[in-house]
């Protein structure tokens, strides 16, 4: 295990009706004038937006609204939010929605106290200061409610890039599993896939002797394997929703990633797909991850065999461990297919003729340096080969 520091101060309020206390939490963390940031009309239709506004009024807090966040959140709305925050003297941002809304709120929070272009942070500059953020989570997937990370797509070139910084970690996050019960089966499955991806990106490591975090990751994976099919079959099952919601946060606040190198090749490769085709991030990962795994497997066959046995219940073939490793990858992909995720380029809506462009942008677009991946160093040619495995 490597040396590390870890600080994750987000205050979590978990359970039914917690969103009704949003105003008190905003006040507790110093907010006086709030930007309520959200996506489409669903939170209004189910009455969540009204409950949030009523809570802010009850706490004697003023607010401004900015809706319109889309999946794969765009830079245009971020710029609009930054302008509103500066003009209205906003001192707290409350994100009501899933990972896209929270990521957009984080970008606004960073840009609102910065004299330059917020996109600087998505080109390598570390976020050191931002407006305080609170979240009310409605989709279990991205883990942004507990992380210091944000991903935004810039509409000039459709570049999807990430940033990080402790200033982006939410001051509080309200997690009511009931708020996820209105999600479609497809949205739920995409979230399950994203959570598993965050776990696998940390599991694929070159650091030795990381048994504690290995077992934490494996335990969360087993939870998703158990609760995923259950929530697909029983969408109103509060307990399944609750376990998935907390697993999603634990998968990405980095408590499972400390003291070990991490990969993130699948995310970097997928980001090009969701930027170009505007597909759901989870769906893109469902196609990308098995391909990356098959391509990288020989780098450390025993790590793949270990997760195959511990998580997917495969039998260890000591004479041919590569067969165990392959069986684990196959079991993972079959699980994703079983919950309704796509399995190849065609089902994702991606095109073979775009592969060279996708690979070049993944490796060289914007501030990229030519290679990606923390487990195996992948060149542009490697990435082309991985995209071809998705066909």
mmCIF file of N, CA, C and O in Angstrom, residues 16 99 142 185 234 305 315 373:
data_model
loop_
_atom_site.group_PDB
_atom_site.id
_atom_site.type_symbol
_atom_site.label_atom_id
_atom_site.label_comp_id
_atom_site.label_asym_id
_atom_site.label_seq_id
_atom_site.Cartn_x
_atom_site.Cartn_y
_atom_site.Cartn_z
ATOM 1 N N UNK A 16 -35.730 8.766 4.242
ATOM 2 C CA UNK A 16 -36.987 9.327 3.748
ATOM 3 C C UNK A 16 -37.198 10.754 4.254
ATOM 4 O O UNK A 16 -36.890 11.067 5.406
ATOM 5 N N UNK A 99 -25.805 12.919 -11.227
ATOM 6 C CA UNK A 99 -24.409 13.312 -11.394
ATOM 7 C C UNK A 99 -24.204 14.457 -12.358
ATOM 8 O O UNK A 99 -23.347 15.316 -12.142
ATOM 9 N N UNK A 142 -23.286 8.356 -10.462
ATOM 10 C CA UNK A 142 -21.993 9.002 -10.648
ATOM 11 C C UNK A 142 -21.167 9.109 -9.378
ATOM 12 O O UNK A 142 -19.938 9.201 -9.445
ATOM 13 N N UNK A 185 -36.248 1.843 -15.960
ATOM 14 C CA UNK A 185 -35.374 0.672 -15.839
ATOM 15 C C UNK A 185 -34.023 0.941 -16.488
ATOM 16 O O UNK A 185 -32.976 0.563 -15.950
ATOM 17 N N UNK A 234 -38.098 -5.047 -9.044
ATOM 18 C CA UNK A 234 -38.960 -4.383 -8.070
ATOM 19 C C UNK A 234 -38.545 -2.912 -7.937
ATOM 20 O O UNK A 234 -37.863 -2.529 -6.981
ATOM 21 N N UNK A 305 -8.217 -12.886 -12.480
ATOM 22 C CA UNK A 305 -8.697 -14.163 -11.958
ATOM 23 C C UNK A 305 -9.216 -14.007 -10.535
ATOM 24 O O UNK A 305 -10.202 -14.649 -10.138
ATOM 25 N N UNK A 315 -14.652 -20.662 -10.836
ATOM 26 C CA UNK A 315 -13.700 -21.615 -10.255
ATOM 27 C C UNK A 315 -12.303 -21.301 -10.746
ATOM 28 O O UNK A 315 -12.109 -21.019 -11.934
ATOM 29 N N UNK A 373 -4.524 5.719 -19.168
ATOM 30 C CA UNK A 373 -4.565 4.495 -18.368
ATOM 31 C C UNK A 373 -3.534 4.482 -17.268
ATOM 32 O O UNK A 373 -2.363 4.827 -17.487
#
